[in-house]
Amino acid sequence: MKDKNRQQLYTDEYFEKGHLLLKIRQTIIAIIGWLAVIIPIVITVTSFWASFDPKIPHLWSFKEGIYEIKFIGIILVFAWVMTMIFSIGMTIIQNRKRDRVVEQWPTFNPINQKMRKETIDNFIDKRFGDQEFRENVRSYDVQPEQNLETHQIQKLYAKNNLDDID
């Protein structure tokens, strides 16, 4: 019974039984892809390291290549430092702003908030039925005249002087 109710959201032949040739082909392609990423990194790192340590084998030792690696390293370190300064600075600014503004002052009028809730509850009850009915009905068809107009809730708040926008 459980298997009958189970819904299959995706399929992947690689993980299904069988399909041996597909598994072999995709595994080989994945290994070649990872080697295409790892081998240039290893060659670059060992060549750069070999320029400082004669015990390391020299795969290539072009001075232009070593110079470019150093230059790119300086750029990456600079970018990392600038990113850290920006991130730490923004964190400090936001924490101070939160401490000064958000936690000291409510972001809404707490007196109007209760009246807004009562107003919207009454509006929804008139439009769609009482809360108990809405929560217990299995299916409900909304009639075209029951659809909300654009900005109808904001207009309702404005009509009752409950909008907090000054």
Coordinates of N, CA, C and O in Angstrom, one line a residue:
M1 N 0.8 -1.2 0.0 CA 0.0 0.0 0.0 C 0.9 1.3 0.0 O 0.6 2.2 -0.7
K2 N 2.0 1.3 0.8 CA 2.8 2.4 0.8 C 3.5 2.7 -0.6 O 3.6 3.8 -1.0
D3 N 3.9 1.7 -1.3 CA 4.5 1.8 -2.6 C 3.5 2.4 -3.6 O 3.9 3.1 -4.5
K4 N 2.2 2.0 -3.4 CA 1.2 2.5 -4.3 C 1.0 4.0 -4.2 O 0.8 4.7 -5.2
N5 N 1.0 4.5 -3.0 CA 0.8 5.9 -2.7 C 2.0 6.8 -2.9 O 2.0 8.0 -2.9
R6 N 3.2 6.2 -3.1 CA 4.4 6.9 -3.2 C 4.5 7.5 -4.6 O 4.3 6.9 -5.6
Q7 N 4.9 8.8 -4.6 CA 5.0 9.6 -5.9 C 6.4 9.7 -6.2 O 7.3 10.1 -5.4
Q8 N 6.8 9.4 -7.5 CA 8.1 9.6 -8.0 C 8.2 10.9 -8.6 O 7.6 11.3 -9.6
L9 N 9.1 11.8 -8.0 CA 9.2 13.2 -8.5 C 10.3 13.3 -9.5 O 10.3 14.3 -10.3
Y10 N 11.3 12.4 -9.6 CA 12.3 12.5 -10.5 C 12.9 11.1 -10.8 O 12.7 10.2 -10.1
T11 N 13.5 11.0 -11.9 CA 14.2 9.7 -12.3 C 15.6 10.0 -12.7 O 15.9 11.0 -13.3
D12 N 16.4 9.0 -12.5 CA 17.8 9.1 -12.9 C 18.3 7.7 -13.2 O 18.4 6.8 -12.4
E13 N 18.5 7.4 -14.5 CA 18.8 6.0 -14.9 C 20.1 5.6 -14.4 O 20.4 4.4 -14.2
Y14 N 21.0 6.5 -14.0 CA 22.3 6.1 -13.4 C 22.2 5.3 -12.2 O 22.9 4.4 -11.9
F15 N 21.2 5.7 -11.3 CA 21.0 5.0 -10.0 C 20.0 3.9 -10.1 O 19.7 3.3 -9.1
E16 N 19.4 3.6 -11.2 CA 18.5 2.5 -11.4 C 19.3 1.2 -11.6 O 20.4 1.3 -12.0
K17 N 18.6 0.1 -11.4 CA 19.3 -1.2 -11.7 C 19.5 -1.3 -13.2 O 18.7 -0.8 -14.0
G18 N 20.6 -1.9 -13.6 CA 20.9 -2.0 -15.0 C 21.6 -0.8 -15.5 O 22.3 -0.1 -14.8
H19 N 21.5 -0.6 -16.8 CA 22.1 0.6 -17.5 C 23.7 0.6 -17.2 O 24.2 1.7 -16.9
L20 N 24.3 -0.5 -17.3 CA 25.7 -0.6 -17.0 C 26.6 0.3 -17.9 O 27.5 1.0 -17.4
L21 N 26.3 0.3 -19.2 CA 27.1 1.1 -20.1 C 26.9 2.6 -19.8 O 27.9 3.4 -19.9
L22 N 25.7 3.0 -19.4 CA 25.5 4.4 -19.1 C 26.3 4.8 -17.8 O 27.0 5.8 -17.8
K23 N 26.3 3.9 -16.8 CA 27.1 4.1 -15.6 C 28.6 4.2 -15.9 O 29.3 5.1 -15.4
I24 N 29.1 3.3 -16.7 CA 30.5 3.3 -17.1 C 30.9 4.6 -17.8 O 31.8 5.3 -17.5
R25 N 30.1 5.0 -18.8 CA 30.3 6.2 -19.6 C 30.3 7.4 -18.8 O 31.2 8.3 -18.8
Q26 N 29.3 7.6 -17.9 CA 29.1 8.8 -17.1 C 30.2 8.9 -16.1 O 30.7 10.0 -15.7
T27 N 30.6 7.7 -15.5 CA 31.7 7.7 -14.5 C 33.0 8.1 -15.2 O 33.8 8.9 -14.6
I28 N 33.3 7.6 -16.4 CA 34.5 8.0 -17.1 C 34.5 9.5 -17.4 O 35.5 10.2 -17.2
I29 N 33.4 10.0 -17.9 CA 33.3 11.4 -18.2 C 33.5 12.3 -16.9 O 34.2 13.3 -17.0
A30 N 32.9 11.9 -15.8 CA 33.1 12.6 -14.6 C 34.6 12.6 -14.1 O 35.1 13.6 -13.7
I31 N 35.2 11.5 -14.2 CA 36.6 11.4 -13.8 C 37.5 12.3 -14.7 O 38.4 13.0 -14.2
I32 N 37.3 12.2 -16.0 CA 38.0 13.1 -16.9 C 37.8 14.6 -16.6 O 38.7 15.4 -16.6
G33 N 36.5 14.9 -16.3 CA 36.2 16.3 -15.9 C 37.0 16.7 -14.7 O 37.5 17.8 -14.6
W34 N 37.0 15.9 -13.7 CA 37.7 16.2 -12.4 C 39.2 16.3 -12.7 O 39.9 17.2 -12.1
L35 N 39.7 15.4 -13.5 CA 41.2 15.5 -13.8 C 41.5 16.8 -14.6 O 42.5 17.4 -14.4
A36 N 40.6 17.2 -15.4 CA 40.8 18.5 -16.2 C 40.8 19.7 -15.2 O 41.4 20.7 -15.6
V37 N 40.2 19.6 -14.1 CA 40.2 20.6 -13.1 C 41.5 20.5 -12.2 O 42.2 21.5 -11.9
I38 N 41.7 19.3 -11.7 CA 42.8 19.1 -10.7 C 44.2 19.1 -11.3 O 45.1 19.8 -10.7
I39 N 44.4 18.6 -12.4 CA 45.8 18.5 -13.0 C 46.4 19.9 -13.2 O 47.5 20.2 -12.8
P40 N 45.7 20.9 -13.9 CA 46.2 22.2 -14.0 C 46.5 22.9 -12.7 O 47.5 23.6 -12.5
I41 N 45.7 22.7 -11.7 CA 45.9 23.3 -10.4 C 47.2 22.7 -9.8 O 48.0 23.4 -9.2
V42 N 47.3 21.4 -9.8 CA 48.5 20.7 -9.2 C 49.8 21.2 -10.0 O 50.8 21.5 -9.3
I43 N 49.7 21.3 -11.3 CA 50.9 21.7 -12.1 C 51.3 23.2 -11.7 O 52.4 23.5 -11.5
T44 N 50.3 24.0 -11.6 CA 50.5 25.4 -11.3 C 51.1 25.6 -9.9 O 52.1 26.3 -9.6
V45 N 50.5 24.9 -8.9 CA 51.0 25.0 -7.5 C 52.4 24.4 -7.4 O 53.2 25.0 -6.7
T46 N 52.6 23.2 -8.0 CA 54.0 22.7 -7.8 C 55.0 23.5 -8.6 O 56.2 23.7 -8.1
S47 N 54.7 24.1 -9.7 CA 55.6 24.9 -10.4 C 55.9 26.2 -9.6 O 57.1 26.7 -9.6
F48 N 54.9 26.8 -9.0 CA 55.1 28.0 -8.2 C 56.0 27.6 -7.0 O 56.9 28.3 -6.6
W49 N 55.7 26.5 -6.3 CA 56.4 26.1 -5.2 C 57.8 25.7 -5.5 O 58.8 26.0 -4.8
A50 N 58.0 25.2 -6.7 CA 59.4 24.8 -7.2 C 60.3 26.0 -7.4 O 61.5 25.9 -7.3
S51 N 59.7 27.2 -7.6 CA 60.5 28.4 -7.8 C 61.1 28.8 -6.5 O 62.1 29.6 -6.5
F52 N 60.6 28.3 -5.4 CA 61.2 28.7 -4.1 C 62.0 27.5 -3.5 O 62.8 27.7 -2.6
D53 N 61.6 26.3 -3.8 CA 62.3 25.1 -3.2 C 62.9 24.2 -4.3 O 62.1 23.6 -5.2
P54 N 64.2 24.1 -4.4 CA 64.8 23.3 -5.5 C 64.5 21.8 -5.4 O 64.8 21.1 -6.4
K55 N 64.1 21.3 -4.3 CA 63.8 19.9 -4.1 C 62.5 19.5 -4.9 O 62.4 18.3 -5.2
I56 N 61.6 20.4 -5.2 CA 60.4 20.1 -5.9 C 60.7 20.1 -7.4 O 61.4 20.9 -7.9
P57 N 60.2 19.1 -8.1 CA 60.5 19.0 -9.6 C 59.9 20.2 -10.3 O 58.8 20.6 -10.1
H58 N 60.6 20.7 -11.3 CA 60.2 21.8 -12.1 C 59.5 21.3 -13.3 O 60.1 20.8 -14.2
L59 N 58.2 21.5 -13.3 CA 57.4 21.2 -14.5 C 57.5 22.3 -15.5 O 57.5 22.0 -16.7
W60 N 57.5 23.5 -15.1 CA 57.8 24.6 -15.9 C 58.3 25.7 -15.0 O 58.0 25.8 -13.9
S61 N 59.2 26.5 -15.6 CA 59.8 27.6 -14.7 C 59.9 28.9 -15.5 O 60.9 29.6 -15.4
F62 N 58.9 29.2 -16.3 CA 58.9 30.5 -17.0 C 58.8 31.6 -16.0 O 57.8 31.6 -15.2
K63 N 59.6 32.6 -16.1 CA 59.6 33.7 -15.2 C 58.3 34.5 -15.3 O 57.7 35.0 -14.4
E64 N 57.8 34.6 -16.6 CA 56.5 35.3 -16.8 C 55.4 34.6 -16.1 O 54.5 35.2 -15.5
G65 N 55.4 33.3 -16.1 CA 54.3 32.5 -15.5 C 54.3 32.7 -14.0 O 53.3 32.9 -13.3
I66 N 55.5 32.6 -13.4 CA 55.7 32.9 -11.9 C 55.3 34.3 -11.6 O 54.6 34.5 -10.6
Y67 N 55.6 35.2 -12.4 CA 55.3 36.6 -12.2 C 53.7 36.8 -12.2 O 53.1 37.5 -11.4
E68 N 53.1 36.1 -13.2 CA 51.6 36.2 -13.3 C 50.9 35.6 -12.1 O 49.9 36.0 -11.6
I69 N 51.5 34.4 -11.6 CA 50.9 33.8 -10.5 C 51.0 34.7 -9.3 O 50.0 34.8 -8.5
K70 N 52.1 35.3 -9.1 CA 52.3 36.3 -8.0 C 51.3 37.4 -8.1 O 50.7 37.9 -7.1
F71 N 51.2 38.0 -9.3 CA 50.3 39.1 -9.6 C 48.9 38.7 -9.3 O 48.1 39.5 -8.6
I72 N 48.4 37.6 -9.8 CA 47.0 37.1 -9.5 C 46.8 36.9 -8.0 O 45.8 37.2 -7.5
G73 N 47.9 36.3 -7.4 CA 47.8 36.1 -5.9 C 47.6 37.5 -5.2 O 46.8 37.5 -4.2
I74 N 48.3 38.5 -5.6 CA 48.2 39.8 -5.0 C 46.8 40.4 -5.2 O 46.2 40.9 -4.3
I75 N 46.3 40.2 -6.4 CA 44.9 40.7 -6.7 C 43.9 40.0 -5.9 O 43.0 40.6 -5.3
L76 N 44.0 38.6 -5.7 CA 43.1 37.9 -4.9 C 43.2 38.2 -3.5 O 42.1 38.3 -2.8
V77 N 44.4 38.4 -2.9 CA 44.5 38.8 -1.5 C 43.9 40.2 -1.3 O 43.2 40.4 -0.3
F78 N 44.2 41.1 -2.2 CA 43.6 42.5 -2.2 C 42.1 42.4 -2.2 O 41.4 43.0 -1.4
A79 N 41.5 41.6 -3.1 CA 40.0 41.5 -3.2 C 39.5 40.9 -1.9 O 38.4 41.3 -1.4
W80 N 40.2 39.9 -1.4 CA 39.7 39.3 -0.1 C 39.7 40.3 1.0 O 38.8 40.3 1.8
V81 N 40.8 41.1 1.1 CA 40.9 42.1 2.2 C 39.8 43.1 2.0 O 39.1 43.5 3.0
M82 N 39.6 43.6 0.8 CA 38.5 44.6 0.6 C 37.1 44.0 0.9 O 36.3 44.7 1.5
T83 N 36.9 42.7 0.6 CA 35.6 42.1 0.9 C 35.4 41.9 2.4 O 34.3 42.2 2.9
M84 N 36.5 41.6 3.1 CA 36.4 41.4 4.5 C 36.1 42.8 5.2 O 35.3 42.9 6.1
I85 N 36.8 43.8 4.7 CA 36.6 45.2 5.3 C 35.2 45.6 5.1 O 34.5 46.1 6.0
F86 N 34.7 45.4 3.9 CA 33.3 45.8 3.6 C 32.3 45.0 4.4 O 31.4 45.5 5.0
S87 N 32.5 43.7 4.5 CA 31.6 42.8 5.2 C 31.6 43.1 6.7 O 30.5 43.3 7.3
I88 N 32.7 43.3 7.3 CA 32.8 43.6 8.7 C 32.2 45.0 9.0 O 31.5 45.2 9.9
G89 N 32.5 46.0 8.1 CA 32.0 47.3 8.2 C 30.5 47.3 8.1 O 29.8 47.9 9.0
M90 N 29.9 46.6 7.2 CA 28.5 46.6 7.0 C 27.8 45.9 8.2 O 26.7 46.3 8.7
T91 N 28.5 44.8 8.7 CA 27.9 44.2 9.9 C 27.9 45.1 11.1 O 26.9 45.1 11.8
I92 N 29.0 45.8 11.3 CA 29.0 46.8 12.5 C 27.9 47.8 12.3 O 27.2 48.2 13.2
I93 N 27.8 48.4 11.1 CA 26.8 49.4 10.8 C 25.4 48.9 11.1 O 24.6 49.6 11.7
Q94 N 25.1 47.7 10.5 CA 23.8 47.2 10.7 C 23.4 46.8 12.1 O 22.3 47.0 12.6
N95 N 24.4 46.3 12.9 CA 24.2 46.0 14.3 C 23.9 47.3 15.1 O 23.0 47.3 16.0
R96 N 24.7 48.3 14.8 CA 24.5 49.6 15.5 C 23.1 50.2 15.2 O 22.4 50.7 16.0
K97 N 22.8 50.1 13.9 CA 21.5 50.6 13.5 C 20.3 49.9 14.1 O 19.4 50.4 14.6
R98 N 20.5 48.6 14.2 CA 19.4 47.7 14.8 C 19.3 48.1 16.3 O 18.2 48.2 16.8
D99 N 20.5 48.2 17.0 CA 20.4 48.5 18.4 C 19.8 49.9 18.7 O 19.1 50.1 19.6
R100 N 20.1 50.9 17.8 CA 19.6 52.2 18.0 C 18.1 52.4 17.6 O 17.4 53.1 18.2
V101 N 17.7 51.8 16.5 CA 16.4 52.1 15.9 C 15.4 51.0 16.1 O 14.4 51.2 16.7
V102 N 15.7 49.8 15.6 CA 14.7 48.8 15.5 C 14.3 48.3 16.9 O 13.1 48.1 17.2
E103 N 15.3 48.1 17.8 CA 14.9 47.5 19.1 C 14.4 48.6 20.1 O 13.8 48.2 21.1
Q104 N 14.6 49.8 19.8 CA 14.1 50.9 20.7 C 12.7 51.4 20.3 O 11.9 51.7 21.2
W105 N 12.4 51.3 19.0 CA 11.1 51.8 18.6 C 10.4 50.7 17.8 O 11.0 50.0 17.0
P106 N 9.1 50.6 18.1 CA 8.3 49.6 17.3 C 8.2 50.1 15.8 O 8.2 51.3 15.6
T107 N 8.2 49.1 14.9 CA 8.1 49.5 13.5 C 6.7 49.6 13.1 O 6.4 49.8 11.9
F108 N 5.7 49.5 14.0 CA 4.3 49.7 13.7 C 3.7 50.4 14.9 O 4.3 50.4 16.0
N109 N 2.5 50.9 14.7 CA 1.8 51.5 15.8 C 1.1 50.4 16.6 O 0.1 49.8 16.1
P110 N 1.5 50.1 17.8 CA 0.9 49.0 18.5 C -0.5 49.2 18.9 O -1.3 48.3 19.0
I111 N -0.9 50.5 19.0 CA -2.3 50.7 19.3 C -3.2 50.4 18.1 O -4.3 49.8 18.2
N112 N -2.8 50.9 16.9 CA -3.5 50.6 15.7 C -3.5 49.1 15.3 O -4.3 48.7 14.5
Q113 N -2.5 48.4 15.7 CA -2.3 47.0 15.2 C -3.5 46.2 15.6 O -4.0 45.4 14.8
K114 N -4.0 46.3 16.8 CA -5.1 45.5 17.3 C -6.4 45.9 16.5 O -7.2 45.1 16.1
M115 N -6.5 47.2 16.3 CA -7.7 47.7 15.6 C -7.6 47.2 14.1 O -8.7 46.9 13.5
R116 N -6.4 47.2 13.5 CA -6.3 46.7 12.2 C -6.7 45.3 12.1 O -7.3 44.8 11.1
K117 N -6.2 44.5 13.1 CA -6.6 43.0 13.1 C -8.1 42.8 13.2 O -8.7 42.0 12.4
E118 N -8.7 43.6 14.0 CA -10.2 43.5 14.2 C -10.9 43.9 12.9 O -11.8 43.3 12.4
T119 N -10.4 45.0 12.2 CA -11.0 45.4 11.0 C -10.9 44.4 9.9 O -11.8 44.1 9.2
I120 N -9.7 43.9 9.7 CA -9.5 42.9 8.7 C -10.3 41.6 9.0 O -10.8 41.0 8.0
D121 N -10.4 41.2 10.2 CA -11.1 40.0 10.6 C -12.6 40.2 10.2 O -13.2 39.3 9.7
N122 N -13.1 41.4 10.6 CA -14.6 41.6 10.3 C -14.8 41.7 8.8 O -15.8 41.1 8.3
F123 N -13.9 42.3 8.0 CA -14.0 42.3 6.6 C -14.0 40.9 5.9 O -14.8 40.6 5.1
I124 N -13.0 40.1 6.4 CA -12.9 38.7 5.8 C -14.2 37.9 6.2 O -14.7 37.1 5.4
D125 N -14.6 38.1 7.5 CA -15.9 37.4 7.9 C -17.1 37.7 7.0 O -17.8 36.9 6.6
K126 N -17.2 39.0 6.7 CA -18.3 39.4 5.9 C -18.2 38.9 4.5 O -19.2 38.5 3.8
R127 N -17.0 38.9 4.0 CA -16.7 38.5 2.6 C -16.8 37.0 2.3 O -17.3 36.5 1.4
F128 N -16.2 36.2 3.3 CA -16.0 34.8 3.0 C -16.6 33.9 4.1 O -16.5 32.7 4.0
G129 N -17.3 34.4 5.0 CA -17.9 33.6 6.1 C -17.1 33.7 7.3 O -15.9 34.1 7.3
D130 N -17.6 33.2 8.4 CA -16.9 33.2 9.7 C -15.7 32.3 9.7 O -15.6 31.4 8.9
Q131 N -14.8 32.5 10.7 CA -13.5 31.8 10.7 C -13.7 30.3 10.9 O -13.0 29.6 10.3
E132 N -14.6 29.9 11.7 CA -14.9 28.5 11.9 C -15.3 27.8 10.6 O -14.8 26.7 10.3
F133 N -16.2 28.4 9.9 CA -16.6 27.9 8.6 C -15.4 27.8 7.6 O -15.2 26.7 7.0
R134 N -14.6 28.8 7.5 CA -13.4 28.8 6.6 C -12.4 27.8 7.0 O -11.8 27.2 6.1
E135 N -12.2 27.5 8.3 CA -11.2 26.6 8.7 C -11.7 25.1 8.5 O -10.8 24.2 8.5
N136 N -13.0 24.9 8.5 CA -13.5 23.5 8.5 C -14.1 23.1 7.2 O -14.4 21.9 7.0
V137 N -14.2 24.0 6.2 CA -14.7 23.6 4.9 C -13.7 22.9 4.1 O -12.5 23.3 4.2
R138 N -14.0 21.9 3.4 CA -13.1 21.1 2.6 C -12.7 21.8 1.3 O -11.6 21.8 0.9
S139 N -13.7 22.4 0.7 CA -13.5 23.1 -0.6 C -14.4 24.3 -0.7 O -15.5 24.3 -0.2
Y140 N -13.9 25.4 -1.2 CA -14.7 26.6 -1.3 C -14.4 27.3 -2.6 O -13.3 27.5 -3.0
D141 N -15.5 27.6 -3.3 CA -15.4 28.3 -4.6 C -15.6 29.8 -4.3 O -16.6 30.2 -3.8
V142 N -14.7 30.6 -4.7 CA -14.8 32.1 -4.6 C -15.5 32.6 -5.8 O -15.1 32.4 -6.9
Q143 N -16.6 33.3 -5.5 CA -17.4 33.9 -6.5 C -16.7 35.2 -7.1 O -15.9 35.8 -6.4
P144 N -16.9 35.5 -8.3 CA -16.2 36.7 -8.9 C -16.4 38.0 -8.1 O -15.5 38.8 -8.0
E145 N -17.6 38.2 -7.5 CA -17.8 39.4 -6.8 C -17.1 39.4 -5.4 O -16.9 40.4 -4.8
Q146 N -16.5 38.2 -5.0 CA -15.8 38.1 -3.7 C -14.3 38.4 -3.9 O -13.6 38.6 -2.9
N147 N -13.8 38.5 -5.1 CA -12.4 38.8 -5.3 C -12.1 40.2 -4.8 O -12.9 41.1 -4.9
L148 N -10.9 40.3 -4.3 CA -10.4 41.5 -3.7 C -9.9 42.4 -4.8 O -9.2 42.0 -5.8
E149 N -10.2 43.7 -4.7 CA -9.7 44.7 -5.7 C -8.3 45.0 -5.3 O -7.8 44.8 -4.2
T150 N -7.6 45.6 -6.2 CA -6.2 46.1 -6.0 C -6.2 47.1 -4.9 O -7.0 48.0 -4.9
H151 N -5.4 46.9 -3.9 CA -5.2 47.9 -2.8 C -6.5 48.0 -1.9 O -6.7 49.0 -1.2
Q152 N -7.4 47.0 -1.9 CA -8.6 47.1 -1.2 C -8.3 47.1 0.3 O -9.0 47.8 1.1
I153 N -7.4 46.3 0.8 CA -7.0 46.3 2.2 C -6.5 47.7 2.7 O -6.9 48.2 3.7
Q154 N -5.6 48.3 1.8 CA -5.0 49.6 2.2 C -6.1 50.6 2.2 O -6.1 51.5 3.1
K155 N -7.1 50.5 1.3 CA -8.2 51.5 1.3 C -9.1 51.3 2.5 O -9.6 52.3 3.1
L156 N -9.3 50.1 2.9 CA -10.0 49.8 4.1 C -9.4 50.4 5.4 O -10.0 51.0 6.2
Y157 N -8.1 50.2 5.4 CA -7.3 50.8 6.6 C -7.4 52.4 6.5 O -7.6 53.0 7.5
A158 N -7.3 52.9 5.3 CA -7.3 54.4 5.2 C -8.7 54.9 5.6 O -8.9 56.0 6.2
K159 N -9.8 54.2 5.2 CA -11.1 54.6 5.5 C -11.4 54.6 7.0 O -12.1 55.5 7.6
N160 N -10.7 53.7 7.8 CA -10.9 53.6 9.2 C -9.7 54.3 9.9 O -9.6 54.1 11.2
N161 N -8.9 55.1 9.2 CA -7.8 55.8 9.8 C -6.8 54.9 10.5 O -6.4 55.2 11.6
L162 N -6.5 53.8 9.9 CA -5.6 52.8 10.6 C -4.3 52.6 9.8 O -3.5 51.8 10.2
D163 N -4.1 53.4 8.7 CA -2.8 53.3 8.0 C -1.7 54.0 8.8 O -1.9 55.1 9.2
D164 N -0.6 53.4 8.9 CA 0.5 53.9 9.7 C 1.4 54.8 8.9 O 2.4 55.4 9.3
I165 N 1.1 55.0 7.6 CA 1.9 55.8 6.7 C 1.6 57.3 6.9 O 0.4 57.7 6.8
D166 N 2.6 58.1 7.2 CA 2.4 59.5 7.5 C 2.6 60.3 6.2 O 3.3 60.0 5.4

